[in-house]
Amino acid sequence: MEFVGETARVVWRCSACGAEAHCRVNQFVERMALRWDAEHWCDACAHRSCVHGGLRSAATPEGVRAAIVAANGSARLTLATPPPSRVAILRVLRGSPELSGDVAPDLSAARRLADTLAAGRLGGTWCEMTLIALRLRARGVEAGVERVGPVSGGR
């Protein structure tokens, strides 16, 4: 699998001196899991820091997600028509806490997500949708990802 990732630059307040600082946020797929990090640096006081996430938690902080979407746009998951197995789709969605924060969707939430997916409206960041597409393909469901503007569904 090739590297899948997105980045965005945002202005931040330095935690050491309070000056306007820089931050680069990244979201990427690594070993079939969603990861994120944020690198901060301040030109005024030379303070630097880096925060990594996704190792114990599936949730990407909303500020990181918002910056990624603002810089790169959103993505939508697509299915081959007709999808071969709703059961396989539900299993993947139930095992994808990236779609609902840190908690894997229960069966009723997975059904709603599957309906949103079938209607072509399941969206998120490029990395989130690529990860779900990879998981679907591993279960024999042909799925793709396309760039779009803001869409409803997902997180």
PDB file of C-alpha atoms in Angstrom:
ATOM      1  CA  MET A   1       0.000   0.000   0.000  1.00  0.00           C
ATOM      2  CA  GLU A   2       1.312   3.432  -0.861  1.00  0.00           C
ATOM      3  CA  PHE A   3       1.475   6.133   1.807  1.00  0.00           C
ATOM      4  CA  VAL A   4      -1.817   7.946   2.304  1.00  0.00           C
ATOM      5  CA  GLY A   5      -1.656  11.227   4.162  1.00  0.00           C
ATOM      6  CA  GLU A   6      -2.681  14.873   4.237  1.00  0.00           C
ATOM      7  CA  THR A   7      -1.252  17.928   5.901  1.00  0.00           C
ATOM      8  CA  ALA A   8      -2.284  21.482   6.717  1.00  0.00           C
ATOM      9  CA  ARG A   9      -0.557  24.505   8.218  1.00  0.00           C
ATOM     10  CA  VAL A  10      -2.320  26.590  10.827  1.00  0.00           C
ATOM     11  CA  VAL A  11      -1.430  29.567  12.998  1.00  0.00           C
ATOM     12  CA  TRP A  12      -1.144  28.711  16.680  1.00  0.00           C
ATOM     13  CA  ARG A  13      -0.377  30.433  19.968  1.00  0.00           C
ATOM     14  CA  CYS A  14       2.930  29.338  21.447  1.00  0.00           C
ATOM     15  CA  SER A  15       2.409  27.528  24.735  1.00  0.00           C
ATOM     16  CA  ALA A  16       5.774  28.824  26.002  1.00  0.00           C
ATOM     17  CA  CYS A  17       5.651  32.567  25.191  1.00  0.00           C
ATOM     18  CA  GLY A  18       2.164  33.246  23.778  1.00  0.00           C
ATOM     19  CA  ALA A  19       3.456  34.598  20.451  1.00  0.00           C
ATOM     20  CA  GLU A  20       1.877  33.684  17.154  1.00  0.00           C
ATOM     21  CA  ALA A  21       3.460  30.380  16.179  1.00  0.00           C
ATOM     22  CA  HIS A  22       3.189  27.805  13.428  1.00  0.00           C
ATOM     23  CA  CYS A  23       1.654  24.374  13.453  1.00  0.00           C
ATOM     24  CA  ARG A  24       1.578  21.646  10.843  1.00  0.00           C
ATOM     25  CA  VAL A  25      -1.074  18.978  11.363  1.00  0.00           C
ATOM     26  CA  ASN A  26      -0.982  15.649   9.592  1.00  0.00           C
ATOM     27  CA  GLN A  27      -3.387  12.754   9.245  1.00  0.00           C
ATOM     28  CA  PHE A  28      -2.298   9.485   7.668  1.00  0.00           C
ATOM     29  CA  VAL A  29      -3.024   5.777   7.333  1.00  0.00           C
ATOM     30  CA  GLU A  30      -0.371   3.503   8.774  1.00  0.00           C
ATOM     31  CA  ARG A  31      -0.689  -0.272   9.151  1.00  0.00           C
ATOM     32  CA  MET A  32      -4.435  -0.123   8.461  1.00  0.00           C
ATOM     33  CA  ALA A  33      -4.992   2.411  11.250  1.00  0.00           C
ATOM     34  CA  LEU A  34      -5.666   6.141  11.275  1.00  0.00           C
ATOM     35  CA  ARG A  35      -2.912   8.267  12.822  1.00  0.00           C
ATOM     36  CA  TRP A  36      -2.396  11.989  13.307  1.00  0.00           C
ATOM     37  CA  ASP A  37       0.223  14.373  14.592  1.00  0.00           C
ATOM     38  CA  ALA A  38       0.729  18.086  15.165  1.00  0.00           C
ATOM     39  CA  GLU A  39       4.115  19.792  14.993  1.00  0.00           C
ATOM     40  CA  HIS A  40       4.385  23.224  16.641  1.00  0.00           C
ATOM     41  CA  TRP A  41       7.233  25.727  16.349  1.00  0.00           C
ATOM     42  CA  CYS A  42       7.662  29.307  17.471  1.00  0.00           C
ATOM     43  CA  ASP A  43      10.038  31.705  15.753  1.00  0.00           C
ATOM     44  CA  ALA A  44       9.906  34.094  18.720  1.00  0.00           C
ATOM     45  CA  CYS A  45      11.253  31.762  21.416  1.00  0.00           C
ATOM     46  CA  ALA A  46      12.377  28.695  19.413  1.00  0.00           C
ATOM     47  CA  HIS A  47       9.994  26.430  21.361  1.00  0.00           C
ATOM     48  CA  ARG A  48       9.105  23.252  19.455  1.00  0.00           C
ATOM     49  CA  SER A  49       6.792  20.361  20.223  1.00  0.00           C
ATOM     50  CA  CYS A  50       5.146  17.448  18.517  1.00  0.00           C
ATOM     51  CA  VAL A  51       2.042  15.559  19.568  1.00  0.00           C
ATOM     52  CA  HIS A  52       1.193  12.148  18.098  1.00  0.00           C
ATOM     53  CA  GLY A  53      -2.138  10.403  18.207  1.00  0.00           C
ATOM     54  CA  GLY A  54      -4.032   7.423  16.953  1.00  0.00           C
ATOM     55  CA  LEU A  55      -1.982   4.774  18.715  1.00  0.00           C
ATOM     56  CA  ARG A  56      -4.509   4.115  21.474  1.00  0.00           C
ATOM     57  CA  SER A  57      -7.368   6.231  20.187  1.00  0.00           C
ATOM     58  CA  ALA A  58      -9.143   6.192  16.829  1.00  0.00           C
ATOM     59  CA  ALA A  59     -10.336   9.776  17.172  1.00  0.00           C
ATOM     60  CA  THR A  60      -8.528  12.568  15.390  1.00  0.00           C
ATOM     61  CA  PRO A  61      -9.053  15.841  17.295  1.00  0.00           C
ATOM     62  CA  GLU A  62     -11.684  17.995  15.646  1.00  0.00           C
ATOM     63  CA  GLY A  63      -9.221  20.891  15.247  1.00  0.00           C
ATOM     64  CA  VAL A  64      -6.868  18.659  13.271  1.00  0.00           C
ATOM     65  CA  ARG A  65      -9.725  17.318  11.126  1.00  0.00           C
ATOM     66  CA  ALA A  66     -11.083  20.831  10.471  1.00  0.00           C
ATOM     67  CA  ALA A  67      -7.664  22.121   9.398  1.00  0.00           C
ATOM     68  CA  ILE A  68      -7.133  19.123   7.097  1.00  0.00           C
ATOM     69  CA  VAL A  69     -10.561  19.578   5.472  1.00  0.00           C
ATOM     70  CA  ALA A  70     -10.088  23.362   5.159  1.00  0.00           C
ATOM     71  CA  ALA A  71      -6.723  22.892   3.432  1.00  0.00           C
ATOM     72  CA  ASN A  72      -7.510  19.827   1.312  1.00  0.00           C
ATOM     73  CA  GLY A  73     -11.279  19.499   1.017  1.00  0.00           C
ATOM     74  CA  SER A  74     -13.253  16.468   2.022  1.00  0.00           C
ATOM     75  CA  ALA A  75     -13.670  13.045   0.472  1.00  0.00           C
ATOM     76  CA  ARG A  76     -16.579  10.707  -0.170  1.00  0.00           C
ATOM     77  CA  LEU A  77     -16.605   6.922  -0.092  1.00  0.00           C
ATOM     78  CA  THR A  78     -18.167   5.233  -3.119  1.00  0.00           C
ATOM     79  CA  LEU A  79     -19.337   1.660  -3.670  1.00  0.00           C
ATOM     80  CA  ALA A  80     -19.587  -0.480  -6.778  1.00  0.00           C
ATOM     81  CA  THR A  81     -23.213  -0.870  -7.760  1.00  0.00           C
ATOM     82  CA  PRO A  82     -24.769  -3.003  -6.445  1.00  0.00           C
ATOM     83  CA  PRO A  83     -22.599  -3.791  -3.432  1.00  0.00           C
ATOM     84  CA  PRO A  84     -22.117  -7.545  -3.070  1.00  0.00           C
ATOM     85  CA  SER A  85     -22.793  -7.856   0.659  1.00  0.00           C
ATOM     86  CA  ARG A  86     -24.491  -5.564   3.159  1.00  0.00           C
ATOM     87  CA  VAL A  87     -23.249  -7.868   5.942  1.00  0.00           C
ATOM     88  CA  ALA A  88     -19.613  -7.224   4.978  1.00  0.00           C
ATOM     89  CA  ILE A  89     -20.301  -3.478   4.843  1.00  0.00           C
ATOM     90  CA  LEU A  90     -21.922  -3.530   8.294  1.00  0.00           C
ATOM     91  CA  ARG A  91     -18.988  -5.478   9.752  1.00  0.00           C
ATOM     92  CA  VAL A  92     -16.501  -2.955   8.418  1.00  0.00           C
ATOM     93  CA  LEU A  93     -18.549   0.008   9.613  1.00  0.00           C
ATOM     94  CA  ARG A  94     -19.044  -1.517  13.074  1.00  0.00           C
ATOM     95  CA  GLY A  95     -15.286  -1.983  13.331  1.00  0.00           C
ATOM     96  CA  SER A  96     -14.529   1.609  12.336  1.00  0.00           C
ATOM     97  CA  PRO A  97     -14.502   3.916  15.354  1.00  0.00           C
ATOM     98  CA  GLU A  98     -12.858   6.576  13.131  1.00  0.00           C
ATOM     99  CA  LEU A  99     -16.362   7.319  11.837  1.00  0.00           C
ATOM    100  CA  SER A 100     -17.874   8.146  15.203  1.00  0.00           C
ATOM    101  CA  GLY A 101     -15.111   9.323  17.484  1.00  0.00           C
ATOM    102  CA  ASP A 102     -13.491   6.815  19.784  1.00  0.00           C
ATOM    103  CA  VAL A 103     -16.371   4.348  20.020  1.00  0.00           C
ATOM    104  CA  ALA A 104     -17.120   1.768  17.340  1.00  0.00           C
ATOM    105  CA  PRO A 105     -20.654   2.267  16.000  1.00  0.00           C
ATOM    106  CA  ASP A 106     -23.303  -0.080  17.362  1.00  0.00           C
ATOM    107  CA  LEU A 107     -25.435  -2.040  14.894  1.00  0.00           C
ATOM    108  CA  SER A 108     -28.126   0.635  14.515  1.00  0.00           C
ATOM    109  CA  ALA A 109     -25.484   3.341  13.977  1.00  0.00           C
ATOM    110  CA  ALA A 110     -23.684   1.073  11.479  1.00  0.00           C
ATOM    111  CA  ARG A 111     -26.975   0.611   9.592  1.00  0.00           C
ATOM    112  CA  ARG A 112     -27.437   4.385   9.401  1.00  0.00           C
ATOM    113  CA  LEU A 113     -23.854   4.741   8.152  1.00  0.00           C
ATOM    114  CA  ALA A 114     -24.471   1.987   5.577  1.00  0.00           C
ATOM    115  CA  ASP A 115     -27.578   3.826   4.353  1.00  0.00           C
ATOM    116  CA  THR A 116     -25.578   7.063   4.122  1.00  0.00           C
ATOM    117  CA  LEU A 117     -22.866   5.179   2.219  1.00  0.00           C
ATOM    118  CA  ALA A 118     -25.411   3.598  -0.160  1.00  0.00           C
ATOM    119  CA  ALA A 119     -26.811   7.084  -0.852  1.00  0.00           C
ATOM    120  CA  GLY A 120     -23.305   8.307  -1.758  1.00  0.00           C
ATOM    121  CA  ARG A 121     -23.065  10.709   1.175  1.00  0.00           C
ATOM    122  CA  LEU A 122     -20.565   9.092   3.555  1.00  0.00           C
ATOM    123  CA  GLY A 123     -17.760  11.591   3.860  1.00  0.00           C
ATOM    124  CA  GLY A 124     -14.797  12.687   5.910  1.00  0.00           C
ATOM    125  CA  THR A 125     -11.140  13.332   5.341  1.00  0.00           C
ATOM    126  CA  TRP A 126      -9.296  11.624   2.499  1.00  0.00           C
ATOM    127  CA  CYS A 127      -7.431   9.429   4.998  1.00  0.00           C
ATOM    128  CA  GLU A 128     -10.573   8.395   6.887  1.00  0.00           C
ATOM    129  CA  MET A 129     -12.404   7.415   3.712  1.00  0.00           C
ATOM    130  CA  THR A 130      -9.341   5.665   2.239  1.00  0.00           C
ATOM    131  CA  LEU A 131      -8.967   3.563   5.386  1.00  0.00           C
ATOM    132  CA  ILE A 132     -12.625   2.489   5.252  1.00  0.00           C
ATOM    133  CA  ALA A 133     -12.281   1.724   1.507  1.00  0.00           C
ATOM    134  CA  LEU A 134      -9.237  -0.463   2.223  1.00  0.00           C
ATOM    135  CA  ARG A 135     -11.132  -2.348   4.920  1.00  0.00           C
ATOM    136  CA  LEU A 136     -14.112  -2.837   2.589  1.00  0.00           C
ATOM    137  CA  ARG A 137     -11.874  -4.125  -0.212  1.00  0.00           C
ATOM    138  CA  ALA A 138     -10.299  -6.596   2.224  1.00  0.00           C
ATOM    139  CA  ARG A 139     -13.827  -8.000   2.734  1.00  0.00           C
ATOM    140  CA  GLY A 140     -14.530  -8.218  -0.996  1.00  0.00           C
ATOM    141  CA  VAL A 141     -16.527  -4.989  -1.328  1.00  0.00           C
ATOM    142  CA  GLU A 142     -15.319  -2.793  -4.188  1.00  0.00           C
ATOM    143  CA  ALA A 143     -15.006   0.751  -2.828  1.00  0.00           C
ATOM    144  CA  GLY A 144     -13.365   3.957  -3.953  1.00  0.00           C
ATOM    145  CA  VAL A 145     -12.732   7.449  -2.678  1.00  0.00           C
ATOM    146  CA  GLU A 146     -13.340  10.731  -4.464  1.00  0.00           C
ATOM    147  CA  ARG A 147     -12.598  14.340  -3.565  1.00  0.00           C
ATOM    148  CA  VAL A 148     -15.611  16.525  -2.954  1.00  0.00           C
ATOM    149  CA  GLY A 149     -16.630  19.649  -1.086  1.00  0.00           C
ATOM    150  CA  PRO A 150     -18.370  19.446   2.281  1.00  0.00           C
ATOM    151  CA  VAL A 151     -20.609  16.380   2.633  1.00  0.00           C
ATOM    152  CA  SER A 152     -22.796  15.082   5.439  1.00  0.00           C
ATOM    153  CA  GLY A 153     -22.272  11.784   7.195  1.00  0.00           C
ATOM    154  CA  GLY A 154     -19.337  10.259   8.983  1.00  0.00           C
ATOM    155  CA  ARG A 155     -17.905  12.414  11.720  1.00  0.00           C
TER     156      ARG A 155
END
